[in-house]
Short mmCIF file of C-alpha atoms and ligand atoms in Angstrom, two decimals:
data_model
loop_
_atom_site.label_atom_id
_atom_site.label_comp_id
_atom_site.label_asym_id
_atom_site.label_seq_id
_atom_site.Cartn_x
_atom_site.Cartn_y
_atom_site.Cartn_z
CA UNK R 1 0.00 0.00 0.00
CA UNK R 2 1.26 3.70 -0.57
CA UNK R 3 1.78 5.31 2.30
CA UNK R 4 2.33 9.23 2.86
CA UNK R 5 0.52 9.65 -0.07
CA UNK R 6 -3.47 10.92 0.10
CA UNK R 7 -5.94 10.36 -2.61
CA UNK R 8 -7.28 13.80 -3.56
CA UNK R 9 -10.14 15.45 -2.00
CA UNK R 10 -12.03 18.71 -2.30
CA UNK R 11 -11.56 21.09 0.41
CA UNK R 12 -14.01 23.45 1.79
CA UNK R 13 -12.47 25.91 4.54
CA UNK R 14 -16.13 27.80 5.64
CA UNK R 15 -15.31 30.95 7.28
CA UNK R 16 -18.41 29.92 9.79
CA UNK R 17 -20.57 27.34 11.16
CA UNK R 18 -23.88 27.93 9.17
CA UNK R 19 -21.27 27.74 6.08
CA UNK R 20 -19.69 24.04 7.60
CA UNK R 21 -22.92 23.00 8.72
CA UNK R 22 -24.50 23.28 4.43
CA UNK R 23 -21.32 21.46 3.52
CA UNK R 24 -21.61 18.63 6.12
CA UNK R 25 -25.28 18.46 4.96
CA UNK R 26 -24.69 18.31 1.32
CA UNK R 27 -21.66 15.95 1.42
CA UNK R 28 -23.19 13.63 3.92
CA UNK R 29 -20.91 10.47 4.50
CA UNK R 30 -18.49 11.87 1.52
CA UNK R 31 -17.69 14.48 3.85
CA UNK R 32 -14.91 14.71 6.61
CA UNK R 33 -14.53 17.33 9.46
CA UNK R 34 -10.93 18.31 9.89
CA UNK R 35 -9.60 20.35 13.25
CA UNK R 36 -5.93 19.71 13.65
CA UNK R 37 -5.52 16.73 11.52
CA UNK R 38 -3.48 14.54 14.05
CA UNK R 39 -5.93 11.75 13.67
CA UNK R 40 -7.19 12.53 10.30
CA UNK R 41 -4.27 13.11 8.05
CA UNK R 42 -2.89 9.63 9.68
CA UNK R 43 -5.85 8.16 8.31
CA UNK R 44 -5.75 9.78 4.74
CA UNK R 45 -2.14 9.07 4.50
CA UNK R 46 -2.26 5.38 4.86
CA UNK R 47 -5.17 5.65 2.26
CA UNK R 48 -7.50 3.81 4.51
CA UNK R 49 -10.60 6.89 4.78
CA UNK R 50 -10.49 8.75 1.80
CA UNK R 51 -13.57 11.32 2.04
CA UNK R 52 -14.51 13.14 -1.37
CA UNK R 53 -14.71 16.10 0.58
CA UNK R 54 -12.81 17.81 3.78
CA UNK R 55 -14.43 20.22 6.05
CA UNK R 56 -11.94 22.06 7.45
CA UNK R 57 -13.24 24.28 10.74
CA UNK R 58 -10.53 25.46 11.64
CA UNK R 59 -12.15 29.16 9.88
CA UNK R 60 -14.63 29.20 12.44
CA UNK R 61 -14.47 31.63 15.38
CA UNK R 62 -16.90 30.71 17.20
CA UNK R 63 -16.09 26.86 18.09
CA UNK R 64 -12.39 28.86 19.59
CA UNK R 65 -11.62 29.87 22.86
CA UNK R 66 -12.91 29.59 26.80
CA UNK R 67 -15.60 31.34 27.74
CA UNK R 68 -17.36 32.01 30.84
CA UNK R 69 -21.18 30.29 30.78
CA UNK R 70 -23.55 30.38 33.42
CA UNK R 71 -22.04 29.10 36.47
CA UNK R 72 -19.63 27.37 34.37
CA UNK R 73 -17.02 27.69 31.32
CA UNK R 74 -17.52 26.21 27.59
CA UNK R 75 -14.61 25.02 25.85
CA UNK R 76 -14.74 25.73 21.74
CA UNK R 77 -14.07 22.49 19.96
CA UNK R 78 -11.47 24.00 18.60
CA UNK R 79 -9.32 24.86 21.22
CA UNK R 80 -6.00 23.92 21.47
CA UNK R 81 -4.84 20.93 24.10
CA UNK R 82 -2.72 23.52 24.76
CA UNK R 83 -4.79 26.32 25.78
CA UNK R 84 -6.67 24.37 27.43
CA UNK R 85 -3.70 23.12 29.59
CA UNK R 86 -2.75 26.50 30.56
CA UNK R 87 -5.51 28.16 30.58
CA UNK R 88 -6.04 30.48 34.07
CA UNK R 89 -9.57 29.56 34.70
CA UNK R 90 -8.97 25.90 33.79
CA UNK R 91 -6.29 25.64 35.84
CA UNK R 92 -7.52 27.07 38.97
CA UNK R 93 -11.35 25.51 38.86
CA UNK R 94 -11.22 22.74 36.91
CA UNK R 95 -8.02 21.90 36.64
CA UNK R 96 -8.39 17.85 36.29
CA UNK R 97 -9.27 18.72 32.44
CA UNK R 98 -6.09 20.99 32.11
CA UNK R 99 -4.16 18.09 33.59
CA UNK R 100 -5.24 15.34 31.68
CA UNK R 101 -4.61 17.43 28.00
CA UNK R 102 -1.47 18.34 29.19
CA UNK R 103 -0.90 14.57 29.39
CA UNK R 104 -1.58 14.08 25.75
CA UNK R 105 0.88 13.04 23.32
CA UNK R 106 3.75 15.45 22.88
CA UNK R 107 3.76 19.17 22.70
CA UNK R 108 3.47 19.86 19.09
CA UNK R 109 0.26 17.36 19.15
CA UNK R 110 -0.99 19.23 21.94
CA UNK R 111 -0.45 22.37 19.44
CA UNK R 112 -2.57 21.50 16.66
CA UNK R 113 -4.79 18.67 18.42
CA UNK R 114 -8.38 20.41 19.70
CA UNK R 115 -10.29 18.88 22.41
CA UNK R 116 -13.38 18.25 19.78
CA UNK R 117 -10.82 16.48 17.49
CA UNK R 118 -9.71 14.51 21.38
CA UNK R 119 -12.94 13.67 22.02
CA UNK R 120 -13.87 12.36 18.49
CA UNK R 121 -10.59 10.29 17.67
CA UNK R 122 -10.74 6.78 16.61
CA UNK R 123 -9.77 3.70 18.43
CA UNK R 124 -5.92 2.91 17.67
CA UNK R 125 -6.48 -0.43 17.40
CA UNK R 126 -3.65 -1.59 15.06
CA UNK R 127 -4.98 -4.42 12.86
CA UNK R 128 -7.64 -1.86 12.29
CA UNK R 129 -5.60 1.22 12.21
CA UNK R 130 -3.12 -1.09 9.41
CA UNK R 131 -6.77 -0.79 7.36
CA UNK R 132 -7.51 -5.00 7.68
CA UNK R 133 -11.10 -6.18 7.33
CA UNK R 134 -12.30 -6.19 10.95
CA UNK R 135 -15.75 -6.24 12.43
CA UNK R 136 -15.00 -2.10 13.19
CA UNK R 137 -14.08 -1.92 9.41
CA UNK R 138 -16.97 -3.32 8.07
CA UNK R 139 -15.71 -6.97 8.53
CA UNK R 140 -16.66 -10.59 10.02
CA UNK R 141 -13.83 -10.92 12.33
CA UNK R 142 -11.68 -9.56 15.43
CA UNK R 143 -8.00 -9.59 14.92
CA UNK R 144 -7.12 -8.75 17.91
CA UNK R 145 -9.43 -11.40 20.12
CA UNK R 146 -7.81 -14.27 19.32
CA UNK R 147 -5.24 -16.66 21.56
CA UNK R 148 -1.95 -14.98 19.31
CA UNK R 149 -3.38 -11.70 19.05
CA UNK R 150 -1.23 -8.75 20.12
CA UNK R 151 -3.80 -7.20 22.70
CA UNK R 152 -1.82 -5.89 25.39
CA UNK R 153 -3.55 -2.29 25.30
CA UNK R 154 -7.33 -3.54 24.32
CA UNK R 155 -10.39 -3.84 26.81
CA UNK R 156 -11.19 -5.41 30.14
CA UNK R 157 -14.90 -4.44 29.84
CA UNK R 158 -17.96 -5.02 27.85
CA UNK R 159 -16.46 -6.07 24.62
CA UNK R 160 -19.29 -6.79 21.80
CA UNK R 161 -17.13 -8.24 19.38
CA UNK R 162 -14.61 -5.45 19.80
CA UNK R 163 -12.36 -5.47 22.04
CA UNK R 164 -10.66 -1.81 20.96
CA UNK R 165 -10.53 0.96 23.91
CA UNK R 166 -11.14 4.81 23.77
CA UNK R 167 -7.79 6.42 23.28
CA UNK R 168 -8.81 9.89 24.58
CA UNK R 169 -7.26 11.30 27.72
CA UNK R 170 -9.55 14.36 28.10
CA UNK R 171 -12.61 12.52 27.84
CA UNK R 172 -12.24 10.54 31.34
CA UNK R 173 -12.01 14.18 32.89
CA UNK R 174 -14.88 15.46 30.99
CA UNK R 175 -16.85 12.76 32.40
CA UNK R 176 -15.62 13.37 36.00
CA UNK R 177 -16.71 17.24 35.66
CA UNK R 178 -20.00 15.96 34.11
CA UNK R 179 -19.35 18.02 31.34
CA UNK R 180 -22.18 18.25 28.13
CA UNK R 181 -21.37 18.09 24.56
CA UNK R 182 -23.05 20.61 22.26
CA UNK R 183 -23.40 19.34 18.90
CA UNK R 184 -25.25 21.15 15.83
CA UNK R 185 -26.60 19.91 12.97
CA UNK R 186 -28.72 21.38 10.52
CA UNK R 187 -31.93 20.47 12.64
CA UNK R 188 -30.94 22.55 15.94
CA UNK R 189 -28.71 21.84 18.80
CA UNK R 190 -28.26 19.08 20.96
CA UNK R 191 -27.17 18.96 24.46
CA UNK R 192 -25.68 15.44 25.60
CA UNK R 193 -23.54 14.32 28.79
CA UNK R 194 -20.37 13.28 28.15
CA UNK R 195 -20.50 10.10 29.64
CA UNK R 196 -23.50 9.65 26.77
CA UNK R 197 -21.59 10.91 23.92
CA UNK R 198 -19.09 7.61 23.72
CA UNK R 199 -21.04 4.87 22.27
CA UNK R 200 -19.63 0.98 22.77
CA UNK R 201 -19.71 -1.27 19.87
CA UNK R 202 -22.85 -2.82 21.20
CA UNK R 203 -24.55 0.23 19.97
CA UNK R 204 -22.68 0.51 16.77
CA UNK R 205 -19.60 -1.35 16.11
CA UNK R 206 -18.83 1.46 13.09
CA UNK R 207 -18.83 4.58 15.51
CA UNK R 208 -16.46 5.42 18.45
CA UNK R 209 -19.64 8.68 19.55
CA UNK R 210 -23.47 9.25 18.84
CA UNK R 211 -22.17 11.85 16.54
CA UNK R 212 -24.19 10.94 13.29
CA UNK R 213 -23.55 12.58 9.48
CA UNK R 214 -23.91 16.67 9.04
CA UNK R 215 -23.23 16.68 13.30
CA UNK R 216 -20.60 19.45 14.62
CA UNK R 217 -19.65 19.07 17.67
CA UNK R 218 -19.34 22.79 18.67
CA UNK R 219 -18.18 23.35 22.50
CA UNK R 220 -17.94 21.38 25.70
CA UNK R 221 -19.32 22.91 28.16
CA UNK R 222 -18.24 21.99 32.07
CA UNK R 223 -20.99 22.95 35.03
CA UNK R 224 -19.40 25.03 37.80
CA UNK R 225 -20.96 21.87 40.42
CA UNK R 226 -17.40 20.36 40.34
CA UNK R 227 -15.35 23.58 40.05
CA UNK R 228 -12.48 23.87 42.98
CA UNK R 229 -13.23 20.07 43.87
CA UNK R 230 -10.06 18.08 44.92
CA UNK R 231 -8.62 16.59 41.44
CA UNK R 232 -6.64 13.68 40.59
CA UNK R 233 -5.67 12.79 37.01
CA UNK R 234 -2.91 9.98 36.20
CA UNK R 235 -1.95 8.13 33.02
CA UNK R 236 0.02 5.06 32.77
CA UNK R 237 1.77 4.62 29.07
CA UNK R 238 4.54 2.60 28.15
CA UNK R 239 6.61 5.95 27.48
CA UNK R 240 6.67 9.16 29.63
CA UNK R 241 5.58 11.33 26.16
CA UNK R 242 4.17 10.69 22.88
CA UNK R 243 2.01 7.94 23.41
CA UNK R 244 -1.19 7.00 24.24
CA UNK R 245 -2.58 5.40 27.86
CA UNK R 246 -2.70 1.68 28.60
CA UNK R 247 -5.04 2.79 31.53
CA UNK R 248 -5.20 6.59 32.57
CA UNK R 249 -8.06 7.69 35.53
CA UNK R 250 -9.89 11.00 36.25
CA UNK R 251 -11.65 12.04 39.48
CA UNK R 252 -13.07 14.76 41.28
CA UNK R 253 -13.84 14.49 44.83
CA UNK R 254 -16.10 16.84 47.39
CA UNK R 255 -14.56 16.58 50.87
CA UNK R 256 -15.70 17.78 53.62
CA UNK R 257 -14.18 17.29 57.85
CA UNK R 258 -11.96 14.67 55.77
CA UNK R 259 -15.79 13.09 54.41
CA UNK R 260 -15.90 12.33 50.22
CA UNK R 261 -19.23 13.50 50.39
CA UNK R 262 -19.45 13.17 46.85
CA UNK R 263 -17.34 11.75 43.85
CA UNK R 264 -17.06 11.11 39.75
CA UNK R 265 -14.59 9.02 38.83
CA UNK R 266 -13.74 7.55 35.02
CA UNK R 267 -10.65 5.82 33.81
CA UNK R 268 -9.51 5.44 30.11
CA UNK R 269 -7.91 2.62 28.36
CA UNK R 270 -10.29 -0.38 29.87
CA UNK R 271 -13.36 -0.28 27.58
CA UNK R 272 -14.40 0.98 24.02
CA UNK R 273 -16.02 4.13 26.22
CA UNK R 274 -14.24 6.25 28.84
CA UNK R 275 -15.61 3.94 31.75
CA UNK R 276 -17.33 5.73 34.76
CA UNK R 277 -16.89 3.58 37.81
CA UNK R 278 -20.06 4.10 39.58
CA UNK R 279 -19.48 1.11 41.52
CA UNK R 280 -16.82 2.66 42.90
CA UNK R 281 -18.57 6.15 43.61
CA UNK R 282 -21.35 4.30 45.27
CA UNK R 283 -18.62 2.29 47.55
CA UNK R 284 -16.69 5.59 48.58
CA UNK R 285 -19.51 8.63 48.73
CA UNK R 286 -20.39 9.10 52.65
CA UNK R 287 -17.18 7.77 53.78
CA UNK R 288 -14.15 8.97 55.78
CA UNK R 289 -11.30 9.02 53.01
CA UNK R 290 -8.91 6.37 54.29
CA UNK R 291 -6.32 3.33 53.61
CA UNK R 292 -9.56 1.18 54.01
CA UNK R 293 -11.75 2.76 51.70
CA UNK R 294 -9.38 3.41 48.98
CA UNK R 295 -8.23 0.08 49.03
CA UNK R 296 -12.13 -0.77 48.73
CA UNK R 297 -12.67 1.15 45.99
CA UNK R 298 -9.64 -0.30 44.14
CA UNK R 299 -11.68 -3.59 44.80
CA UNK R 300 -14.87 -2.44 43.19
CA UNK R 301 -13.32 -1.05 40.14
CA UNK R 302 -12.19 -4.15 38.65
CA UNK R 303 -15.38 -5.69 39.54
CA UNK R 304 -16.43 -7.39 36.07
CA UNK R 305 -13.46 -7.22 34.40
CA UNK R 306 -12.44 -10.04 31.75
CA UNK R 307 -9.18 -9.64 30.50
CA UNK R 308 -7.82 -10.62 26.98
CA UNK R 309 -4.69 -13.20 26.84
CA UNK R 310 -1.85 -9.78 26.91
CA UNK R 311 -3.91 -7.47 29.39
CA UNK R 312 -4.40 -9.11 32.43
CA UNK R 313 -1.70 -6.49 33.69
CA UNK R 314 -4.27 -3.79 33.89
CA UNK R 315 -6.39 -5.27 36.13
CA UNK R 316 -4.06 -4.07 38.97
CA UNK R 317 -3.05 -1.24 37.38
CA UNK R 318 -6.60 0.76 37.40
CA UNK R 319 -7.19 -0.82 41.07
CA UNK R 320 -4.14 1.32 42.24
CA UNK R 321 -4.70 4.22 40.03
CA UNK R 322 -8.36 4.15 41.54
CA UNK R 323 -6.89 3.58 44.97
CA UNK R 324 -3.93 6.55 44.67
CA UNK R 325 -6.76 8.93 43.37
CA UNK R 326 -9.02 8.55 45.87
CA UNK R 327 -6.16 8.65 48.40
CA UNK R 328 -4.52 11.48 46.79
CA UNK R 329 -7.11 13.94 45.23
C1 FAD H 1 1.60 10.16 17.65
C2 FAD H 1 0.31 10.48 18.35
C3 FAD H 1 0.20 10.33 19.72
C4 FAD H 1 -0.98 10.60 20.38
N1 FAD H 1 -1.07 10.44 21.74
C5 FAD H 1 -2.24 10.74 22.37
C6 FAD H 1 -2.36 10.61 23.77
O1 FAD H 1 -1.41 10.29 24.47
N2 FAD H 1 -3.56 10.89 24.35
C7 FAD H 1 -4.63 11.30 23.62
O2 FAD H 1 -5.68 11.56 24.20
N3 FAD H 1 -4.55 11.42 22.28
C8 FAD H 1 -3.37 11.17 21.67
N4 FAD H 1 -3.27 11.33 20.32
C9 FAD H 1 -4.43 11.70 19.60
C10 FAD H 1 -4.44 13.17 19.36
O3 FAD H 1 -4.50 13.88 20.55
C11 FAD H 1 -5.66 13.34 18.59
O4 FAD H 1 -5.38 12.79 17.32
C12 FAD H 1 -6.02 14.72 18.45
O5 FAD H 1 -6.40 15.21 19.70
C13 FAD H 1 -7.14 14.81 17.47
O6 FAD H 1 -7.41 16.12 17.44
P1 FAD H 1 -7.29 16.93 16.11
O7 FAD H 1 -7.75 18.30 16.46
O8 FAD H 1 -5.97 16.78 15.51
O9 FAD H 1 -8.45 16.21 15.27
P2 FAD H 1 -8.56 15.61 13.79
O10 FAD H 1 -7.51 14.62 13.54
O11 FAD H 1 -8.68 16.73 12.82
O12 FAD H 1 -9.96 14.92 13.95
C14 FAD H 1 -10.11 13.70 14.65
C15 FAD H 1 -11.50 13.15 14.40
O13 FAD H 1 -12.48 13.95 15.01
C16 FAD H 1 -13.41 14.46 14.06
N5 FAD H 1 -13.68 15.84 14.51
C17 FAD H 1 -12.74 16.73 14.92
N6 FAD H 1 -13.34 17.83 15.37
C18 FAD H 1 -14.68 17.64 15.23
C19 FAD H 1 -15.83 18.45 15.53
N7 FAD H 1 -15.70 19.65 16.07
N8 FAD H 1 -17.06 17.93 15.27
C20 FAD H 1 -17.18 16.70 14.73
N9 FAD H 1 -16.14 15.88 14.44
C21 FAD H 1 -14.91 16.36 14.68
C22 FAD H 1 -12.71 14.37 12.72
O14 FAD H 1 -13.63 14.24 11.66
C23 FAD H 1 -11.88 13.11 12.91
O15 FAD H 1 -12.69 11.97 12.71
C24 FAD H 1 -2.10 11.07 19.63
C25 FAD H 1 -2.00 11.23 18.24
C26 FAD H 1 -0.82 10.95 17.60
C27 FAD H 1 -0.75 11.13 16.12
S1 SF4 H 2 -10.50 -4.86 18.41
FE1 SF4 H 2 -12.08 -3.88 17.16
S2 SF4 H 2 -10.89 -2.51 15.90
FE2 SF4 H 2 -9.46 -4.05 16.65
S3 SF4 H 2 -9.43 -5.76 15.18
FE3 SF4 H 2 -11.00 -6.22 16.68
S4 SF4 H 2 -12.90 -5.43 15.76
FE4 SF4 H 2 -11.19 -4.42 14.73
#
């Protein structure tokens, strides 16, 4: 196969969102929305996607920037990883999501890469990623469930013939802020949680989100409920930079007298969605935080789990990430 070498496309660069939402109408599944292009221009490149046309938003103002929104902020789409990692207001209220895309990849990713580009990336499955016939490709088989397969970073958790896992690092924390995703299409706009935006391939083994053709996501918008809450964000990868989690966890605890009164906690890396754990919220909400109930909640989060032949190792990796974060936020 060629590689480094994209089939041509037509490309549309509207100047604002009515403009991009027309052209994801009339192009339908021929058409491709393009932020920074870390994840797309991979996927031209090896020739495996080739749209007939490429949105390009990157012309659009409005899906930029932080802004202040009710008692909360909303993210653009847009914006960079990096703004978002050092971005005052993030940092001081919310800062689990500045933490977690300062964690991504390397600094030039975090440069171009948005957070709606973060939060819509595809699994990085390789036999899928290489462009082979899998059930996620259209196919009658899983590559990467079988006794030889290399599976070392796949899933632990409701597999459906897939056993791929979200890649994303921001979109753990944007489910332990209980964050909402705006998305437009030419029908209105849509409000959905987060933790509802992922969609496991149970749903629809094609799709990694609900996002359907002629959607945008727009913003992300983050309540101020969780704002100033104690934090914890960690990500375990087989290299320090440049590379995606084998199991990273987000969590945001209210504490009160040394009480978690309340709790949302997420980990990436174990299942084709950003898992919440609300087994684990259940154990730990009302109790004292302790060596006891941390090392409960480890206990809990694994509950369920069914590991492939090469992952068995992150069973007790998210137990002690969910034990040091509940410990340590
Ligand atoms: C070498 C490498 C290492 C990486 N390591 C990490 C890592 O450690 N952690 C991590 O989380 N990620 C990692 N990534 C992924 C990277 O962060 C994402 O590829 C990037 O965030 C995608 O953002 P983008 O703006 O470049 O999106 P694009 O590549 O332009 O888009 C990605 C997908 O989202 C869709 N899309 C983008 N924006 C919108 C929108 N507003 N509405 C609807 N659909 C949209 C596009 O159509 C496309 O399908 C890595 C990528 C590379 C290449
Ligand atoms: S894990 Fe999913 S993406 Fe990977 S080979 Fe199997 S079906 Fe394809």
């Amino acid at each position: 196969m060629a590689k480094d070498m994209m089939t041509a496309f037509e490309l549309y660069q509207p100047a604002d969102l009515g403009n991009a939402l027309d052209l994801a109408k009339r192009f339908g599944e021929d058409g491709w929305m393009l932020a920074g292009g870390n994840d797309s221009l991979d996927w031209f490149k090896d020739r495996i996607k080739q749209p007939k046309a490429v949105i390009d938003l990157n012309g659009v103002a409005e899906m930029k920037g932080v802004r202040e929104k009710g008692d909360g902020i909303e993210v653009g789409a847009l914006t960079s990883l990096t703004e978002i990692a050092n971005h005052p207001v993030i940092q001081k209220q919310y800062n689990l999501l500045a933490a977690a895309a300062g964690k991504v990849a390397s600094p030039q990713i975090r440069n171009s890469g948005t957070i709606g580009g973060n939060v819509c990336q595809d699994t990085r499955c390789w036999y899928y990623r290489a462009g082979m016939d899998c059930y996620r490709a259209g196919g009658n088989t899983c590559y990467a469930d079988t006794p030889e397969a290399m599976n070392r970073e796949h899933c632990l958790f409701n597999a459906d013939r897939c056993v791929a896992v979200s890649p994303s690092d921001t979109a753990p924390a944007l489910i332990a802020l209980d964050a909402q995703m705006v998305v437009v299409n030419g029908g209105g706009v849509e409000m959905i949680k987060a933790e509802d935006f992922f969609i496991g391939p149970d749903i629809d083994i094609l799709k990694m989100t609900v996002l359907k053709e002629g959607d945008i996501l727009t913003s992300v918008r983050i309540p101020g409920s969780w704002a100033g809450a104690n934090f914890y964000f960690e990500k375990v990868a087989d290299r320090n930079t440049w590379d995606f989690a084998l199991v990273n966890v987000a969590a945001a605890l209210k504490i009160k007298g040394g009480v978690i009164e309340d709790l949302r906690i997420a980990c990436g890396g174990v299942e084709c969605v950003p898992r919440r754990l609300t087994v684990v919220e259940d154990v730990v909400r009302g109790n004292k935080r302790d060596e006891e109930i941390a090392n409960l909640a480890a206990g809990s989060a694994s509950r369920g789990a069914v590991p492939l032949n090469q992952n068995h190792f992150k069973i007790p990796l998210m137990e002690n990430l969910v034990k040091r974060a509940i410990r340590e936020a």
